[in-house]
mmCIF file of C-alpha atoms in Angstrom:
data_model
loop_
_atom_site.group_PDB
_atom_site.id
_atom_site.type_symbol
_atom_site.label_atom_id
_atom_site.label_comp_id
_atom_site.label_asym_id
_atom_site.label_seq_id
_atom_site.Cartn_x
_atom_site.Cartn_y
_atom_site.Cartn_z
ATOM 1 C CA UNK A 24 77.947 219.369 141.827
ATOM 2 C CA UNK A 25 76.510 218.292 145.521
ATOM 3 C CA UNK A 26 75.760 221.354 147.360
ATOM 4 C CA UNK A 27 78.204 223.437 149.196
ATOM 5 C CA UNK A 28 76.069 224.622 152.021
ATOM 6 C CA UNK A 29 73.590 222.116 153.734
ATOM 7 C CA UNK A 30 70.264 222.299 152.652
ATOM 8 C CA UNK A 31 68.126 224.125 155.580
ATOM 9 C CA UNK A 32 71.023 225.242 157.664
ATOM 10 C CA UNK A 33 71.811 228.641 158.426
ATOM 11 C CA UNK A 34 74.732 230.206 157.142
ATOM 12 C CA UNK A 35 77.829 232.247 158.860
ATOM 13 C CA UNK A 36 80.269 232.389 156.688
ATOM 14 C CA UNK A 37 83.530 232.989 158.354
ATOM 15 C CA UNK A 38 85.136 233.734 154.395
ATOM 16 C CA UNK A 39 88.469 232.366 155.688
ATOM 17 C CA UNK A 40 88.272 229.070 152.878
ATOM 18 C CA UNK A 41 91.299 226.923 151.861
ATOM 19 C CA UNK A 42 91.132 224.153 149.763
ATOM 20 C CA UNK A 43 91.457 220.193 150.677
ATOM 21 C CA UNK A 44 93.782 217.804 149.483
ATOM 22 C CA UNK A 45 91.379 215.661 147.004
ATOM 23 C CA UNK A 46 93.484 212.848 146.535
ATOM 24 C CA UNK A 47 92.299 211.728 149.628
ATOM 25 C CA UNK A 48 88.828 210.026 149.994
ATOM 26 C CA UNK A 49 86.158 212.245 151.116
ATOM 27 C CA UNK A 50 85.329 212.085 155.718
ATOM 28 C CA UNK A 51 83.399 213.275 158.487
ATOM 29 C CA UNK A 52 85.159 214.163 161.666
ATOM 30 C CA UNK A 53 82.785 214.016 164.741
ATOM 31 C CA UNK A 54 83.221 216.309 167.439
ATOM 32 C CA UNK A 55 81.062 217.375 170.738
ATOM 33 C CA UNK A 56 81.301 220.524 172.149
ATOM 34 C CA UNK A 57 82.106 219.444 175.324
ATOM 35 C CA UNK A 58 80.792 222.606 177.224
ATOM 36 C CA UNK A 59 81.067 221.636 180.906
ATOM 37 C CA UNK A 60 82.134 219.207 182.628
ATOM 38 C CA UNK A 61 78.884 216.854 184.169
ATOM 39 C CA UNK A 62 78.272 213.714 185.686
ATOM 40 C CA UNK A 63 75.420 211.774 186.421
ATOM 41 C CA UNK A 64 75.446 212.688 189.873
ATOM 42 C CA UNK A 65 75.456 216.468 189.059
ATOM 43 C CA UNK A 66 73.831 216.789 185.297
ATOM 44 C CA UNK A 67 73.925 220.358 184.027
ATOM 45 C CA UNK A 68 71.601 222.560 181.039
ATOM 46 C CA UNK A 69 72.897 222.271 177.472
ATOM 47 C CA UNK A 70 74.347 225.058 176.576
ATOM 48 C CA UNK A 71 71.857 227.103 174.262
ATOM 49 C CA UNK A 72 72.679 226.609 170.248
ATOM 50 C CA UNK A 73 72.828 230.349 169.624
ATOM 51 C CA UNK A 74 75.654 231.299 172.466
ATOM 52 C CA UNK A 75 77.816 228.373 170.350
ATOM 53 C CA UNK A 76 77.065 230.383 167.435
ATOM 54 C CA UNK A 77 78.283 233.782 168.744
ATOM 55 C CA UNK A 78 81.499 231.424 169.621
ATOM 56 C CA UNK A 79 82.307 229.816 166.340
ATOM 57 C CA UNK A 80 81.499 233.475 164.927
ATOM 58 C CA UNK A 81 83.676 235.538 167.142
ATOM 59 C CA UNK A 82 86.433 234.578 169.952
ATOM 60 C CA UNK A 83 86.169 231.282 168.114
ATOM 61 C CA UNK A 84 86.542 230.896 164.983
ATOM 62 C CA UNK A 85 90.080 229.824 164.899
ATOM 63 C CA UNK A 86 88.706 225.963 165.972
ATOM 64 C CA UNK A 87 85.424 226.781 163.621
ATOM 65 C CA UNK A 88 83.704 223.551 162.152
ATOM 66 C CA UNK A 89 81.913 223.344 159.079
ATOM 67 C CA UNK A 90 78.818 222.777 160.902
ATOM 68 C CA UNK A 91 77.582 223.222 164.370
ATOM 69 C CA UNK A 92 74.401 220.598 165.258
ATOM 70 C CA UNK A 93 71.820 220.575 167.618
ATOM 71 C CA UNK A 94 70.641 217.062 168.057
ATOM 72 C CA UNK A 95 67.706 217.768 169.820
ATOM 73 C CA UNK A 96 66.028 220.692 167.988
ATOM 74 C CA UNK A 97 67.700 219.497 164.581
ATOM 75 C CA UNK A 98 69.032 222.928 164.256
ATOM 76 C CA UNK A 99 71.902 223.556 162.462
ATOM 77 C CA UNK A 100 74.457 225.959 161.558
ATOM 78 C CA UNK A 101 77.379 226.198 158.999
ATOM 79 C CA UNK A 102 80.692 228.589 158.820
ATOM 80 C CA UNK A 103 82.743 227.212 155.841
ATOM 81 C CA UNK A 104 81.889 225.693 152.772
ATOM 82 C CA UNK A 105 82.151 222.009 152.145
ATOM 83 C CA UNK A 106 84.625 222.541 149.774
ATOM 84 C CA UNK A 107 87.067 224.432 152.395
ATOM 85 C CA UNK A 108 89.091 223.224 155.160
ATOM 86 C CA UNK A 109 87.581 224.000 158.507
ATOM 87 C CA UNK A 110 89.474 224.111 161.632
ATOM 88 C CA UNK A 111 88.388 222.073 164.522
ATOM 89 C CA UNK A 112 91.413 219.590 164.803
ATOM 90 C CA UNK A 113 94.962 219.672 165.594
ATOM 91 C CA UNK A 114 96.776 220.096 162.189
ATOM 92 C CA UNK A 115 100.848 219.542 163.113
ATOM 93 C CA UNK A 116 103.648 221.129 160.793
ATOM 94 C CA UNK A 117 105.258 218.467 158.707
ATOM 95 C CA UNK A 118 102.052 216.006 159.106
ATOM 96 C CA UNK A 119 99.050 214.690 157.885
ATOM 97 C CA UNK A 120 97.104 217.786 157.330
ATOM 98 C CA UNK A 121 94.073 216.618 158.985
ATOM 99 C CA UNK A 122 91.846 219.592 158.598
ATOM 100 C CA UNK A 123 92.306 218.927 154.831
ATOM 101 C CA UNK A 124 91.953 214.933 154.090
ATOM 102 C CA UNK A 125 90.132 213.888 151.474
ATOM 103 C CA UNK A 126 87.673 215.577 148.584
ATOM 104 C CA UNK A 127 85.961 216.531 151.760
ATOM 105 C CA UNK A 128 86.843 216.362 155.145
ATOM 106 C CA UNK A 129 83.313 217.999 157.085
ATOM 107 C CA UNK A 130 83.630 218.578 160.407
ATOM 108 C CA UNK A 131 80.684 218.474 162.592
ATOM 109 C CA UNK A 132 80.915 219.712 166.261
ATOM 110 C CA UNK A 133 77.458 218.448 168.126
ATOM 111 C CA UNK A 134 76.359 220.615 170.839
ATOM 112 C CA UNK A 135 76.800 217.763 173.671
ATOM 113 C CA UNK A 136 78.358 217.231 176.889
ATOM 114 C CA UNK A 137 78.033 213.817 178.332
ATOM 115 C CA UNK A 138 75.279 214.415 181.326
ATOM 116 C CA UNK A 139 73.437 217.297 179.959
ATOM 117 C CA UNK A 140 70.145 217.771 180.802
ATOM 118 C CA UNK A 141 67.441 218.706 178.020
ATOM 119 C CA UNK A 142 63.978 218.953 179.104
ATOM 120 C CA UNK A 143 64.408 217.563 182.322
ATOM 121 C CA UNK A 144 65.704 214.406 180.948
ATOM 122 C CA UNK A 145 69.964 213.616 181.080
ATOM 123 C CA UNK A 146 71.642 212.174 178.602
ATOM 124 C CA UNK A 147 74.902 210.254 178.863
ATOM 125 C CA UNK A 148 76.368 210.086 174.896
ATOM 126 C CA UNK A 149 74.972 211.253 171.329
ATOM 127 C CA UNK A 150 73.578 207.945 170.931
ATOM 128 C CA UNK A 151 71.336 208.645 173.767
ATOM 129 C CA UNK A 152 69.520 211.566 172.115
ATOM 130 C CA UNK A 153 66.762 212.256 169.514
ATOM 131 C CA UNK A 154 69.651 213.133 166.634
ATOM 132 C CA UNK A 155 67.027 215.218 164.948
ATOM 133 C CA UNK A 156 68.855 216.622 161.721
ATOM 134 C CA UNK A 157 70.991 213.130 161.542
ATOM 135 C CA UNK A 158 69.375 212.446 158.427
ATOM 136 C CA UNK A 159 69.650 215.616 156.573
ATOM 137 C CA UNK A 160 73.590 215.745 157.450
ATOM 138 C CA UNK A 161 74.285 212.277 156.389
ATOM 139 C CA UNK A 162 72.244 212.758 153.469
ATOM 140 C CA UNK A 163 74.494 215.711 152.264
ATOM 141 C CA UNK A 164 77.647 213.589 153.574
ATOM 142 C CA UNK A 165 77.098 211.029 151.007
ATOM 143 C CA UNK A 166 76.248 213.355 148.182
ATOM 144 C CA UNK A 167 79.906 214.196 148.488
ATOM 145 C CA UNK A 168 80.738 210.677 148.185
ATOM 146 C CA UNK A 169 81.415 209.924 151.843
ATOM 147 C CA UNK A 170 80.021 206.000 152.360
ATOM 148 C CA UNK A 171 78.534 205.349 155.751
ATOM 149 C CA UNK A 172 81.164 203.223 157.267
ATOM 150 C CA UNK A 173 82.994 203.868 160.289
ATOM 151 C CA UNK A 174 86.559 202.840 158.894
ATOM 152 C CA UNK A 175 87.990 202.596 162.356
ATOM 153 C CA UNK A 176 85.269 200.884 164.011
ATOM 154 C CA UNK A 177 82.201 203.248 165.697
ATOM 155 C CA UNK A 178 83.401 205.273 168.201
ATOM 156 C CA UNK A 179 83.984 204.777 172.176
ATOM 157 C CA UNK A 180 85.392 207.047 174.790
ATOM 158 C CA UNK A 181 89.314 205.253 173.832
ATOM 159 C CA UNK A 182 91.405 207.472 171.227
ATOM 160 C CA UNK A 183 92.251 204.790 168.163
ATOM 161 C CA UNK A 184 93.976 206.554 165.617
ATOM 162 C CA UNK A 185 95.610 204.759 162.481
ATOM 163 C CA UNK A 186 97.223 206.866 160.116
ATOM 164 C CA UNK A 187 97.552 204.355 157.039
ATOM 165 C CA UNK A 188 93.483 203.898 157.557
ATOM 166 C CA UNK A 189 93.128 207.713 157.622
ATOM 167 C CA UNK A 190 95.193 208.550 154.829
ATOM 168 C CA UNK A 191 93.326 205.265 152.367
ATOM 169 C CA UNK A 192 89.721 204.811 153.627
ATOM 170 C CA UNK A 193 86.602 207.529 153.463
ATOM 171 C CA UNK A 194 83.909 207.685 155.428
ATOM 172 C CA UNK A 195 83.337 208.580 159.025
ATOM 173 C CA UNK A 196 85.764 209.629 162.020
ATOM 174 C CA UNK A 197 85.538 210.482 165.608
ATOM 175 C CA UNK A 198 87.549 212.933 166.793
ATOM 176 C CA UNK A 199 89.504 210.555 169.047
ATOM 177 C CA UNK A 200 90.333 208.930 165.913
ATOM 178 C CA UNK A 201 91.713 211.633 164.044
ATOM 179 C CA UNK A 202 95.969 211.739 163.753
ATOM 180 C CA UNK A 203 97.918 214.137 165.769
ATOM 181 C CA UNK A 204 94.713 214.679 167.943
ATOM 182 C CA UNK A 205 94.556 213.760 171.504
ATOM 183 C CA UNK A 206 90.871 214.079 172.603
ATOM 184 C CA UNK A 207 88.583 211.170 172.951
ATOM 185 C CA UNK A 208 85.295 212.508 171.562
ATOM 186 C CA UNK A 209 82.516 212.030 170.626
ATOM 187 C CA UNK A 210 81.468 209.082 172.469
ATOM 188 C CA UNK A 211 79.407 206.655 171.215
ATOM 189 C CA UNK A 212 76.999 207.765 168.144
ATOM 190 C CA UNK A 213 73.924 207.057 166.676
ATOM 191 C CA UNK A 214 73.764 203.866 164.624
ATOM 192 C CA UNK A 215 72.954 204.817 160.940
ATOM 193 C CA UNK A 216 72.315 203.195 157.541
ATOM 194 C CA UNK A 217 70.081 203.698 154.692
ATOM 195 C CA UNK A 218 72.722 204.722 151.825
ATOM 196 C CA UNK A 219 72.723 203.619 148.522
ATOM 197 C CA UNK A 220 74.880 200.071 148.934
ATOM 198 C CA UNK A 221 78.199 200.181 146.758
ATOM 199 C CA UNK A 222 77.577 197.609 144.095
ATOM 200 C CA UNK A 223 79.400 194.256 144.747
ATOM 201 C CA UNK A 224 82.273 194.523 142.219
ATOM 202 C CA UNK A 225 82.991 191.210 139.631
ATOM 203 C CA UNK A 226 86.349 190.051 140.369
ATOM 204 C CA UNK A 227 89.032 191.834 139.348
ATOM 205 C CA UNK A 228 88.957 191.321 135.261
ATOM 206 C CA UNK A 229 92.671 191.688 134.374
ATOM 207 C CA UNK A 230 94.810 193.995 133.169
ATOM 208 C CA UNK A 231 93.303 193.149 129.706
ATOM 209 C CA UNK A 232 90.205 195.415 130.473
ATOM 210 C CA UNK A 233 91.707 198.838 131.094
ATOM 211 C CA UNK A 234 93.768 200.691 128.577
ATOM 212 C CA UNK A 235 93.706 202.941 125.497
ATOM 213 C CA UNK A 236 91.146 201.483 123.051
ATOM 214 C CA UNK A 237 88.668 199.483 125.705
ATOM 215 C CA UNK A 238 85.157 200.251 125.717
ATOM 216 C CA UNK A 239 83.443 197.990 128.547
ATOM 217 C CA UNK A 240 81.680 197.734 131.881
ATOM 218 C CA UNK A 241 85.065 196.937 133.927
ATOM 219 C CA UNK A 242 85.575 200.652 132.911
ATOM 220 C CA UNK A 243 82.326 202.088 134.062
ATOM 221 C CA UNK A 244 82.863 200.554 137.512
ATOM 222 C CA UNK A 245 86.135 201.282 138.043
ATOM 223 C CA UNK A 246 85.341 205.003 137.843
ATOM 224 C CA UNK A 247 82.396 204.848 139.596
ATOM 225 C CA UNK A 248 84.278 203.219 142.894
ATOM 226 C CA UNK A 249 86.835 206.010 142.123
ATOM 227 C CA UNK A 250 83.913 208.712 142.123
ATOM 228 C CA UNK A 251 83.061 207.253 145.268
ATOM 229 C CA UNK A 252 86.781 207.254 146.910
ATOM 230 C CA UNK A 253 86.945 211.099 145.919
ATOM 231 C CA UNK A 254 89.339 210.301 143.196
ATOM 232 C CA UNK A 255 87.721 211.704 140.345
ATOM 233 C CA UNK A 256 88.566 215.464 139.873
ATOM 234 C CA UNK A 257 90.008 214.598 136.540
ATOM 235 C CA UNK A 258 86.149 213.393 135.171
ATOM 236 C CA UNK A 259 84.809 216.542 132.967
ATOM 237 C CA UNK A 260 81.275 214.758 132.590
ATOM 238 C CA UNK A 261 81.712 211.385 134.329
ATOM 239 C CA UNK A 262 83.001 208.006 134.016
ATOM 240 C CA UNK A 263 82.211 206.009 131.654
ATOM 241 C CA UNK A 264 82.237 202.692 129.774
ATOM 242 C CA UNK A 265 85.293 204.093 127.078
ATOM 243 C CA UNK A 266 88.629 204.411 128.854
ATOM 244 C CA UNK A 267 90.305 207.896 128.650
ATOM 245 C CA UNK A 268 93.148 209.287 130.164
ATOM 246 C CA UNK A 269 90.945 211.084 133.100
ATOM 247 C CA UNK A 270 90.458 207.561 133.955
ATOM 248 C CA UNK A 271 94.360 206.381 134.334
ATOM 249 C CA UNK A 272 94.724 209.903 135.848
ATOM 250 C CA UNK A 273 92.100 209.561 138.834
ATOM 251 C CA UNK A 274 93.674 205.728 138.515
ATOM 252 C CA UNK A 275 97.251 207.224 139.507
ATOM 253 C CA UNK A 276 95.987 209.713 142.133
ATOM 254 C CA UNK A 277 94.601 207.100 144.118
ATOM 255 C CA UNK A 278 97.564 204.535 143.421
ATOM 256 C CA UNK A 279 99.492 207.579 145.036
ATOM 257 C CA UNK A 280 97.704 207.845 147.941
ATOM 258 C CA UNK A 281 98.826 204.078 148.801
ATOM 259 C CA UNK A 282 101.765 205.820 148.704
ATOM 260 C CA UNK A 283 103.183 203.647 145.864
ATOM 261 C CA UNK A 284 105.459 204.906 142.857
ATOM 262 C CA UNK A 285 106.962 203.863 140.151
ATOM 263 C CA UNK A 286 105.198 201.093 137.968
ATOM 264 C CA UNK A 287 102.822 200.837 141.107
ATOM 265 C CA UNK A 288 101.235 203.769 140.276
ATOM 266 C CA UNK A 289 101.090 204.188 136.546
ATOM 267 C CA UNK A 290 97.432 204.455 136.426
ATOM 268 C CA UNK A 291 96.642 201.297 135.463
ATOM 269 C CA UNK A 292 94.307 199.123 138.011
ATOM 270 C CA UNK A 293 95.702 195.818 138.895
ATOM 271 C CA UNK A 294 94.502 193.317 141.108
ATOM 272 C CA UNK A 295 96.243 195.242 144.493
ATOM 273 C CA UNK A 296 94.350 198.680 143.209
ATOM 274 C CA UNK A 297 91.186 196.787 142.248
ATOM 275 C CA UNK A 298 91.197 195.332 145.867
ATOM 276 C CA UNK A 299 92.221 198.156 147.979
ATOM 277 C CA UNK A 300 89.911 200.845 145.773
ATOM 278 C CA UNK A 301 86.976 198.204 146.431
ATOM 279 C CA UNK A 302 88.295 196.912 150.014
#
């Protein structure tokens, strides 16, 4: 099991854990602190890490992230589990529950403000920093299964928020593009890449290759994509090549997060599940 605590950053647990929903795919949800209120005729001091800290820890912790970054010391710090929810977004009765998407749904809050001054030097967006730590978090990220796309394009200052993508698609959200949310951060963000590239699947091989009985490679890489969609919770060891109910299980959960039913979502991949679970 990936690690529930990043590696190297210091903990405050705030104890108050609830689970996700895991039939979602596994996210990040970018936020900025958004201390003051600069421009860049009138820059102003980051605010320092630890007074954040004392924040998220006290008066707080009712909009707590999972992790609070410094992107130009590197220094981070983390309140909940990545298992847990964490609470940094609006979360409406009735709704999506968007503290809760997904296998995980980590919530980052970087400690920026667009025309802070660090060292002398201003800085206009995330993008424009050193993003010291970047690595380490995206690294953990994707041992969770969370791919490095941006599944509603990178993000701007504009709010573009598509629930149908949210609800079908892991990877990595701003806050402005987070459901039931109305802020616009973070801004533009650091380009990334460097993860392990999803292997290219065959086309789809028929119903023929899934099903009581088959023992093949279609198998193996159908669970493997599902792994990586966060729809695997039914696996005891893994996927493999032999098909087994865990697979049509995991097969159905994610069938029923394209809100389909009926024969649609019997666990059984056709050529619309192949494509969307690989799309």
């Amino acid at each position: 099991m990936p690690d529930l605590w990043l590696p190297g950053a210091e903990r405050h647990p705030l104890g108050d854990t609830a689970p996700t929903d895991t039939r979602y795919a596994p996210r990040v949800i970018w936020h900025i602190t958004w201390d003051k209120n600069a421009t860049r005729a009138k820059p102003a001091d980051l605010v320092p890490f630890d007074q954040l800290v004392r924040y998220f820890t006290g008066s707080g912790s009712s909009v707590a992230p999972h992790l609070l970054w410094d992107p130009f010391s590197g220094r981070t710090a983390q309140f909940y589990p990545a298992d847990s929810r964490s609470k940094s977004v609006v979360d409406a009765p009735g709704g999506t529950r968007t503290n809760r998407t997904g296998r995980v749904c980590l919530q980052v809050e970087t400690l920026f403000f667009p025309y802070c001054r660090v060292g002398g030097r201003t800085f206009a967006t995330v993008r424009d920093t050193p993003a010291k730590g970047l690595d380490k978090i995206l690294a953990w990220a994707r041992s969770w299964g969370v791919p490095d796309d941006w599944p509603m394009g990178t993000p701007t200052w504009s709010a573009d928020r598509d629930e149908h993508t949210w609800e079908t698609r892991g990877g990595h959200y701003g806050h402005g593009q987070t459901p039931e949310n109305q802020h616009t951060d973070p801004g533009p963000m650091p380009k990334w890449s460097g993860a392990s590239p999803v292997p290219k699947p065959p086309p789809f091989p028929g119903r023929s290759a899934f099903g009581p009985g088959k023992s093949n490679a279609s198998v193996l890489l159908l669970g493997q994509q599902l792994v990586r969609r966060g729809f695997g919770k039914h696996y005891r060891v893994g996927p493999s090549r032999d098909w087994g109910e865990a697979d049509r299980l995991n097969t159905r959960d994610f069938q029923l997060a394209q809100h389909w039913s009926g024969s649609d979502a019997d666990g059984y991949p056709g050529p619309q599940t192949w494509a969307r679970l690989f799309g």
